CSV table of C-alpha atoms in Angstrom, one decimal:
chain,number,residue,atom,x,y,z
H,1,UNK,CA,45.7,-13.7,-32.4
H,2,UNK,CA,42.6,-12.4,-32.9
H,3,UNK,CA,39.8,-14.5,-32.1
H,4,UNK,CA,35.8,-12.9,-33.0
H,5,UNK,CA,33.8,-12.2,-29.6
H,6,UNK,CA,30.9,-14.2,-30.0
H,7,UNK,CA,33.4,-17.5,-30.5
H,8,UNK,CA,34.9,-16.0,-26.4
H,9,UNK,CA,31.8,-16.3,-25.1
H,10,UNK,CA,30.8,-19.6,-26.2
H,11,UNK,CA,34.1,-20.3,-25.2
H,12,UNK,CA,33.5,-19.3,-21.8
H,13,UNK,CA,30.2,-19.6,-21.9
H,14,UNK,CA,30.3,-23.3,-21.4
H,15,UNK,CA,34.5,-24.3,-20.3
H,16,UNK,CA,34.5,-22.1,-17.5
H,17,UNK,CA,31.6,-21.6,-15.6
H,18,UNK,CA,31.0,-25.0,-13.3
H,19,UNK,CA,30.0,-28.1,-13.9
H,20,UNK,CA,26.1,-26.9,-12.7
H,21,UNK,CA,23.3,-25.8,-14.5
H,22,UNK,CA,23.6,-22.7,-16.6
H,23,UNK,CA,19.9,-21.4,-15.4
H,24,UNK,CA,20.9,-22.4,-12.0
H,25,UNK,CA,20.5,-19.4,-9.2
H,26,UNK,CA,23.3,-21.4,-7.5
H,27,UNK,CA,26.1,-20.9,-10.5
H,28,UNK,CA,28.4,-18.7,-8.5
H,29,UNK,CA,30.3,-17.5,-11.9
H,30,UNK,CA,27.0,-15.3,-12.9
H,31,UNK,CA,26.2,-14.7,-9.2
H,32,UNK,CA,26.1,-11.1,-7.6
H,33,UNK,CA,26.3,-9.9,-4.8
H,34,UNK,CA,23.6,-7.4,-3.5
H,35,UNK,CA,25.7,-4.2,-4.4
H,36,UNK,CA,24.7,-5.7,-8.5
H,37,UNK,CA,28.0,-6.3,-8.5
H,38,UNK,CA,28.9,-8.0,-12.3
H,39,UNK,CA,29.6,-12.2,-11.8
H,40,UNK,CA,33.0,-13.2,-12.9
H,41,UNK,CA,31.5,-14.0,-16.0
H,42,UNK,CA,30.4,-10.6,-17.5
H,43,UNK,CA,33.6,-9.1,-15.3
H,44,UNK,CA,35.5,-11.2,-17.8
H,45,UNK,CA,33.7,-11.4,-21.1
H,46,UNK,CA,33.1,-7.6,-20.8
H,47,UNK,CA,37.0,-6.9,-20.0
H,48,UNK,CA,37.5,-9.1,-23.4
H,49,UNK,CA,35.4,-7.4,-25.1
H,50,UNK,CA,36.5,-3.9,-24.1
H,51,UNK,CA,40.7,-4.8,-25.0
H,52,UNK,CA,41.7,-4.8,-21.6
H,53,UNK,CA,42.4,-8.5,-21.9
H,54,UNK,CA,45.8,-9.2,-23.5
H,55,UNK,CA,46.2,-11.1,-26.2
H,56,UNK,CA,47.9,-14.1,-25.6
H,57,UNK,CA,45.5,-13.7,-22.2
H,58,UNK,CA,42.7,-14.2,-24.3
H,59,UNK,CA,44.7,-16.6,-26.7
H,60,UNK,CA,44.6,-18.7,-23.5
H,61,UNK,CA,41.7,-17.9,-22.3
H,62,UNK,CA,40.5,-19.2,-25.6
H,63,UNK,CA,42.8,-22.9,-25.4
H,64,UNK,CA,43.0,-23.1,-21.4
H,65,UNK,CA,39.7,-21.5,-20.2
H,66,UNK,CA,40.8,-22.4,-16.2
H,67,UNK,CA,43.9,-22.5,-16.6
H,68,UNK,CA,43.8,-19.0,-17.5
H,69,UNK,CA,41.7,-17.8,-14.8
H,70,UNK,CA,43.7,-19.2,-12.4
H,71,UNK,CA,46.1,-16.5,-13.2
H,72,UNK,CA,44.1,-13.4,-13.8
H,73,UNK,CA,44.6,-10.7,-11.2
H,74,UNK,CA,42.5,-10.3,-8.5
H,75,UNK,CA,40.2,-8.0,-9.6
H,76,UNK,CA,39.2,-11.0,-12.2
H,77,UNK,CA,39.0,-14.3,-10.5
H,78,UNK,CA,37.1,-12.3,-7.5
H,79,UNK,CA,35.2,-9.5,-8.7
H,80,UNK,CA,32.8,-8.9,-6.7
H,81,UNK,CA,34.5,-9.5,-3.1
H,82,UNK,CA,34.7,-8.4,-0.2
H,83,UNK,CA,37.8,-5.8,1.1
H,84,UNK,CA,40.1,-7.3,4.0
H,85,UNK,CA,39.4,-6.5,7.6
H,86,UNK,CA,41.2,-2.8,7.7
H,87,UNK,CA,41.4,-2.2,4.4
H,88,UNK,CA,41.3,1.7,3.6
H,89,UNK,CA,38.9,1.7,6.6
H,90,UNK,CA,40.5,3.4,9.5
H,91,UNK,CA,43.7,3.7,7.0
H,92,UNK,CA,43.2,8.1,7.6
H,93,UNK,CA,43.3,7.8,10.9
H,94,UNK,CA,46.3,5.7,11.1
H,95,UNK,CA,48.6,8.0,9.4
H,96,UNK,CA,47.1,10.7,11.7
H,97,UNK,CA,48.2,8.8,14.3
H,98,UNK,CA,51.4,7.7,12.4
H,99,UNK,CA,51.9,11.2,11.9
H,100,UNK,CA,51.1,12.9,15.7
H,101,UNK,CA,53.8,10.7,17.3
H,102,UNK,CA,56.5,9.3,15.3
H,103,UNK,CA,55.6,5.5,14.8
H,104,UNK,CA,55.1,3.9,11.4
H,105,UNK,CA,52.4,3.2,10.8
H,106,UNK,CA,52.8,-0.6,9.6
H,107,UNK,CA,53.3,-1.0,13.2
H,108,UNK,CA,49.7,0.7,14.1
H,109,UNK,CA,48.4,-1.3,11.4
H,110,UNK,CA,49.9,-5.1,12.9
H,111,UNK,CA,49.4,-4.4,15.8
H,112,UNK,CA,45.8,-3.6,15.2
H,113,UNK,CA,45.4,-7.0,13.2
H,114,UNK,CA,47.2,-9.1,15.7
H,115,UNK,CA,44.8,-7.3,19.0
H,116,UNK,CA,41.1,-7.5,17.5
H,117,UNK,CA,41.6,-8.1,13.8
H,118,UNK,CA,40.2,-4.4,13.2
H,119,UNK,CA,37.3,-5.4,15.0
H,120,UNK,CA,36.4,-1.1,16.7
H,121,UNK,CA,33.4,-2.9,19.3
H,122,UNK,CA,36.1,-6.7,20.3
H,123,UNK,CA,36.2,-6.9,24.1
H,124,UNK,CA,37.9,-9.6,25.6
H,125,UNK,CA,38.1,-11.4,28.4
H,126,UNK,CA,40.2,-9.8,30.2
H,127,UNK,CA,38.5,-6.3,29.5
H,128,UNK,CA,40.7,-4.7,26.9
H,129,UNK,CA,38.5,-2.8,24.6
H,130,UNK,CA,38.4,-1.5,20.7
H,131,UNK,CA,40.7,-2.2,17.7
H,132,UNK,CA,43.8,-1.7,19.9
H,133,UNK,CA,42.4,-3.6,22.7
H,134,UNK,CA,43.1,-0.8,25.5
H,135,UNK,CA,42.6,-2.3,29.8
H,136,UNK,CA,40.0,0.9,30.6
H,137,UNK,CA,43.0,2.4,33.6
H,138,UNK,CA,45.0,2.8,30.5
H,139,UNK,CA,42.7,4.1,27.9
H,140,UNK,CA,42.5,6.1,30.8
H,141,UNK,CA,45.8,7.9,31.6
H,142,UNK,CA,46.3,7.7,27.4
H,143,UNK,CA,43.1,10.2,28.2
H,144,UNK,CA,40.5,7.8,26.2
H,145,UNK,CA,37.0,8.3,27.8
H,146,UNK,CA,35.6,5.6,25.1
H,147,UNK,CA,37.7,2.7,24.3
H,148,UNK,CA,35.2,1.7,21.2
H,149,UNK,CA,35.6,5.4,19.3
H,150,UNK,CA,37.7,4.2,16.9
H,151,UNK,CA,39.2,7.9,16.6
H,152,UNK,CA,40.0,7.7,20.0
H,153,UNK,CA,41.4,4.1,19.9
H,154,UNK,CA,43.6,4.4,17.5
H,155,UNK,CA,44.6,8.0,19.0
H,156,UNK,CA,45.7,6.4,22.9
H,157,UNK,CA,46.7,3.0,21.3
H,158,UNK,CA,50.0,5.2,19.0
H,159,UNK,CA,50.5,7.8,21.9
H,160,UNK,CA,50.9,4.5,23.7
H,161,UNK,CA,53.1,2.8,21.3
H,162,UNK,CA,55.2,5.5,21.1
H,163,UNK,CA,55.8,6.2,24.6
H,164,UNK,CA,57.1,2.8,25.1
H,165,UNK,CA,59.3,2.7,22.2
H,166,UNK,CA,60.9,5.6,23.3
H,167,UNK,CA,60.8,4.4,26.7
H,168,UNK,CA,63.2,0.6,25.1
H,169,UNK,CA,64.9,3.7,22.7
H,170,UNK,CA,63.7,1.8,19.4
H,171,UNK,CA,63.7,-1.3,19.9
H,172,UNK,CA,60.7,-2.6,19.2
H,173,UNK,CA,60.4,-6.1,20.2
H,174,UNK,CA,60.6,-5.1,23.5
H,175,UNK,CA,57.9,-2.4,22.9
H,176,UNK,CA,56.0,-4.9,21.7
H,177,UNK,CA,56.0,-7.5,24.2
H,178,UNK,CA,55.6,-4.5,27.3
H,179,UNK,CA,53.2,-3.7,25.1
H,180,UNK,CA,51.7,-6.9,25.9
H,181,UNK,CA,52.4,-8.4,28.8
H,182,UNK,CA,53.0,-4.8,30.5
H,183,UNK,CA,56.8,-2.4,30.9
H,184,UNK,CA,56.9,-4.1,34.4
H,185,UNK,CA,57.1,-7.6,34.1
H,186,UNK,CA,59.7,-6.9,31.2
H,187,UNK,CA,61.5,-3.9,33.3
H,188,UNK,CA,61.6,-6.8,35.6
H,189,UNK,CA,63.1,-9.4,33.5
H,190,UNK,CA,66.0,-6.6,32.6
H,191,UNK,CA,65.4,-6.5,29.3
H,192,UNK,CA,65.7,-3.2,27.8
H,193,UNK,CA,67.3,-4.1,24.1
H,194,UNK,CA,65.7,-7.0,21.7
H,195,UNK,CA,69.4,-8.8,22.2
H,196,UNK,CA,67.9,-8.8,25.4
H,197,UNK,CA,65.0,-10.0,25.1
H,198,UNK,CA,65.9,-13.0,22.5
H,199,UNK,CA,67.7,-13.8,25.6
H,200,UNK,CA,65.2,-13.8,28.4
H,201,UNK,CA,61.6,-14.8,25.6
H,202,UNK,CA,61.4,-18.3,27.6
H,203,UNK,CA,61.0,-16.4,30.9
H,204,UNK,CA,57.2,-13.9,29.6
H,205,UNK,CA,54.4,-15.7,28.6
H,206,UNK,CA,53.8,-17.6,26.0
H,207,UNK,CA,50.9,-15.0,24.6
H,208,UNK,CA,53.6,-12.0,24.6
H,209,UNK,CA,56.3,-14.4,23.0
H,210,UNK,CA,54.1,-15.9,20.0
H,211,UNK,CA,52.0,-11.8,19.8
H,212,UNK,CA,55.9,-10.5,19.2
H,213,UNK,CA,56.2,-12.3,15.9
H,214,UNK,CA,52.7,-12.1,15.4
H,215,UNK,CA,52.7,-8.2,15.1
H,216,UNK,CA,56.2,-7.7,13.1
H,217,UNK,CA,54.8,-10.7,10.5
H,218,UNK,CA,50.9,-8.5,10.7
H,219,UNK,CA,53.2,-5.1,9.6
H,220,UNK,CA,52.3,-4.2,5.6
Protein backbone atom coordinates (compact mmCIF):
# COMPACT_ATOMS: atom_id res chain seq x y z
CA UNK A 1 0.00 0.00 0.00
CA UNK A 2 1.43 3.38 -1.02
CA UNK A 3 0.62 6.44 1.08
CA UNK A 4 1.57 9.94 0.06
CA UNK A 5 4.17 11.32 2.56
CA UNK A 6 2.17 14.51 3.10
CA UNK A 7 -0.90 12.45 3.91
CA UNK A 8 1.07 10.32 6.38
CA UNK A 9 2.50 13.45 8.00
CA UNK A 10 -1.03 14.76 8.56
CA UNK A 11 -2.21 11.39 9.90
CA UNK A 12 0.63 11.16 12.39
CA UNK A 13 0.31 14.79 13.41
CA UNK A 14 -3.44 14.65 13.92
CA UNK A 15 -3.91 11.20 15.38
CA UNK A 16 -0.94 10.10 17.47
CA UNK A 17 -0.28 13.34 19.34
CA UNK A 18 -1.69 13.55 22.84
CA UNK A 19 -4.94 15.48 23.12
CA UNK A 20 -3.02 18.59 24.07
CA UNK A 21 -2.37 21.89 22.39
CA UNK A 22 -0.09 20.94 19.45
CA UNK A 23 2.06 23.97 20.19
CA UNK A 24 2.38 23.16 23.87
CA UNK A 25 5.90 22.61 25.23
CA UNK A 26 4.47 19.80 27.29
CA UNK A 27 3.67 17.70 24.23
CA UNK A 28 5.97 14.73 24.90
CA UNK A 29 5.75 13.38 21.37
CA UNK A 30 7.31 16.58 20.07
CA UNK A 31 9.78 17.06 22.92
CA UNK A 32 13.52 16.64 22.46
CA UNK A 33 15.77 15.63 25.30
CA UNK A 34 18.72 17.75 26.44
CA UNK A 35 21.02 16.06 23.93
CA UNK A 36 18.83 17.21 21.05
CA UNK A 37 17.60 13.70 20.21
CA UNK A 38 14.59 13.69 17.87
CA UNK A 39 11.09 13.47 19.26
CA UNK A 40 9.00 10.34 18.88
CA UNK A 41 6.90 12.10 16.21
CA UNK A 42 10.00 13.09 14.24
CA UNK A 43 11.43 9.57 14.51
CA UNK A 44 8.27 7.86 13.27
CA UNK A 45 7.86 10.37 10.47
CA UNK A 46 11.48 10.26 9.34
CA UNK A 47 11.53 6.48 9.32
CA UNK A 48 8.33 6.40 7.32
CA UNK A 49 9.70 8.92 4.82
CA UNK A 50 12.97 7.01 4.47
CA UNK A 51 10.93 3.86 3.75
CA UNK A 52 12.43 2.00 6.73
CA UNK A 53 8.95 1.21 8.02
CA UNK A 54 7.45 -1.91 6.49
CA UNK A 55 4.60 -1.16 4.03
CA UNK A 56 2.17 -3.22 6.12
CA UNK A 57 3.07 -1.17 9.20
CA UNK A 58 2.61 2.03 7.18
CA UNK A 59 -0.88 0.86 6.24
CA UNK A 60 -1.61 0.04 9.88
CA UNK A 61 -0.38 3.47 10.93
CA UNK A 62 -2.78 5.02 8.49
CA UNK A 63 -5.70 2.89 9.68
CA UNK A 64 -5.05 2.96 13.43
CA UNK A 65 -1.96 4.98 14.46
CA UNK A 66 -2.23 4.42 18.20
CA UNK A 67 -2.54 0.65 17.92
CA UNK A 68 0.28 0.50 15.40
CA UNK A 69 2.60 2.52 17.61
CA UNK A 70 2.10 0.05 20.45
CA UNK A 71 3.71 -2.58 18.26
CA UNK A 72 6.67 -0.53 17.08
CA UNK A 73 10.19 -1.51 18.10
CA UNK A 74 11.48 0.21 21.29
CA UNK A 75 13.67 2.60 19.30
CA UNK A 76 10.50 4.07 17.78
CA UNK A 77 8.32 3.95 20.87
CA UNK A 78 10.93 5.66 23.03
CA UNK A 79 13.52 7.29 20.84
CA UNK A 80 15.09 9.42 23.58
CA UNK A 81 14.68 7.05 26.53
CA UNK A 82 17.60 6.66 28.91
CA UNK A 83 19.37 3.29 28.74
CA UNK A 84 18.61 0.82 31.51
CA UNK A 85 20.95 1.08 34.51
CA UNK A 86 24.17 -0.76 33.85
CA UNK A 87 23.44 -1.32 30.17
CA UNK A 88 26.93 -1.40 28.70
CA UNK A 89 28.45 0.93 31.27
CA UNK A 90 30.42 -1.76 33.08
CA UNK A 91 30.41 -4.47 30.41
CA UNK A 92 34.14 -4.22 29.80
CA UNK A 93 34.93 -4.64 33.50
CA UNK A 94 32.43 -7.49 33.85
CA UNK A 95 33.82 -9.30 30.82
CA UNK A 96 37.41 -8.92 32.06
CA UNK A 97 36.57 -10.21 35.55
CA UNK A 98 34.49 -13.07 34.12
CA UNK A 99 37.39 -14.21 31.93
CA UNK A 100 39.96 -13.75 34.70
CA UNK A 101 38.10 -15.78 37.33
CA UNK A 102 36.01 -18.13 35.19
CA UNK A 103 32.61 -16.81 36.30
CA UNK A 104 29.58 -16.48 34.03
CA UNK A 105 29.23 -12.76 33.21
CA UNK A 106 25.44 -13.10 33.49
CA UNK A 107 25.87 -14.17 37.12
CA UNK A 108 28.12 -11.18 37.82
CA UNK A 109 25.49 -8.87 36.33
CA UNK A 110 22.80 -10.54 38.42
CA UNK A 111 24.78 -9.97 41.63
CA UNK A 112 25.48 -6.34 40.74
CA UNK A 113 21.87 -5.65 39.80
CA UNK A 114 20.61 -7.23 43.04
CA UNK A 115 23.27 -5.80 45.33
CA UNK A 116 23.43 -2.19 44.16
CA UNK A 117 21.27 -1.67 41.09
CA UNK A 118 24.48 -0.77 39.22
CA UNK A 119 25.17 2.19 41.54
CA UNK A 120 28.93 2.40 42.00
CA UNK A 121 28.62 4.69 45.04
CA UNK A 122 26.07 2.54 46.90
CA UNK A 123 26.76 2.09 50.63
CA UNK A 124 24.46 -0.06 52.76
CA UNK A 125 23.51 0.58 56.38
CA UNK A 126 25.81 -2.31 57.32
CA UNK A 127 28.74 -0.70 55.51
CA UNK A 128 28.82 -2.80 52.35
CA UNK A 129 30.12 -0.70 49.48
CA UNK A 130 30.05 -0.35 45.74
CA UNK A 131 28.58 -2.31 42.87
CA UNK A 132 29.00 -5.75 44.45
CA UNK A 133 28.57 -4.47 48.03
CA UNK A 134 31.86 -5.52 49.59
CA UNK A 135 32.36 -5.25 53.33
CA UNK A 136 35.64 -3.57 54.28
CA UNK A 137 37.21 -6.71 55.80
CA UNK A 138 36.25 -8.80 52.77
CA UNK A 139 37.52 -6.10 50.41
CA UNK A 140 40.91 -5.99 52.16
CA UNK A 141 41.25 -9.77 51.95
CA UNK A 142 40.61 -9.52 48.21
CA UNK A 143 43.19 -6.79 47.68
CA UNK A 144 40.58 -4.07 47.12
CA UNK A 145 41.75 -0.70 48.41
CA UNK A 146 38.77 1.35 47.19
CA UNK A 147 35.42 -0.43 47.08
CA UNK A 148 33.80 2.55 45.38
CA UNK A 149 36.11 2.19 42.39
CA UNK A 150 34.11 0.12 39.85
CA UNK A 151 37.15 -1.69 38.44
CA UNK A 152 38.42 -2.77 41.85
CA UNK A 153 34.95 -3.61 43.13
CA UNK A 154 33.95 -5.81 40.19
CA UNK A 155 37.32 -7.54 40.16
CA UNK A 156 37.23 -8.19 43.91
CA UNK A 157 33.56 -9.18 44.01
CA UNK A 158 34.00 -11.59 41.12
CA UNK A 159 37.12 -13.06 42.73
CA UNK A 160 35.10 -13.71 45.89
CA UNK A 161 32.20 -15.17 43.91
CA UNK A 162 34.65 -17.45 42.07
CA UNK A 163 36.07 -18.64 45.40
CA UNK A 164 32.58 -19.49 46.67
CA UNK A 165 31.66 -21.34 43.48
CA UNK A 166 34.81 -23.45 43.81
CA UNK A 167 34.26 -24.01 47.54
CA UNK A 168 30.77 -25.36 46.89
CA UNK A 169 31.72 -27.33 43.76
CA UNK A 170 29.77 -25.18 41.34
CA UNK A 171 26.51 -25.20 43.34
CA UNK A 172 25.48 -21.72 42.32
CA UNK A 173 22.59 -21.24 44.74
CA UNK A 174 24.78 -22.21 47.72
CA UNK A 175 27.50 -19.83 46.54
CA UNK A 176 24.96 -17.01 46.32
CA UNK A 177 23.58 -17.78 49.78
CA UNK A 178 27.14 -17.68 51.13
CA UNK A 179 27.83 -14.41 49.30
CA UNK A 180 24.87 -12.85 51.11
CA UNK A 181 24.89 -14.54 54.54
CA UNK A 182 28.55 -15.49 54.76
CA UNK A 183 30.09 -18.94 54.18
CA UNK A 184 30.41 -19.56 57.92
CA UNK A 185 26.65 -19.45 58.39
CA UNK A 186 26.07 -21.75 55.43
CA UNK A 187 28.73 -24.20 56.62
CA UNK A 188 27.29 -24.36 60.15
CA UNK A 189 24.06 -25.66 58.65
CA UNK A 190 25.96 -28.36 56.78
CA UNK A 191 24.86 -27.00 53.40
CA UNK A 192 27.11 -27.78 50.45
CA UNK A 193 24.74 -28.55 47.57
CA UNK A 194 21.76 -26.78 46.04
CA UNK A 195 19.54 -29.69 47.15
CA UNK A 196 20.69 -29.26 50.75
CA UNK A 197 20.12 -25.54 50.47
CA UNK A 198 16.54 -26.11 49.32
CA UNK A 199 15.93 -28.42 52.27
CA UNK A 200 17.36 -25.95 54.79
CA UNK A 201 16.53 -22.62 53.19
CA UNK A 202 14.10 -21.70 55.98
CA UNK A 203 17.01 -21.81 58.45
CA UNK A 204 18.72 -18.93 56.69
CA UNK A 205 17.65 -15.27 57.05
CA UNK A 206 14.66 -14.23 54.94
CA UNK A 207 16.90 -11.72 53.19
CA UNK A 208 19.15 -14.54 52.02
CA UNK A 209 16.20 -16.65 50.91
CA UNK A 210 14.97 -13.78 48.73
CA UNK A 211 18.48 -12.91 47.60
CA UNK A 212 19.22 -16.21 45.88
CA UNK A 213 16.02 -16.00 43.86
CA UNK A 214 16.52 -12.32 43.01
CA UNK A 215 20.02 -12.82 41.66
CA UNK A 216 19.01 -15.75 39.48
CA UNK A 217 16.05 -13.80 38.14
CA UNK A 218 18.31 -10.78 37.46
CA UNK A 219 20.82 -12.63 35.29
CA UNK A 220 20.71 -11.65 31.62
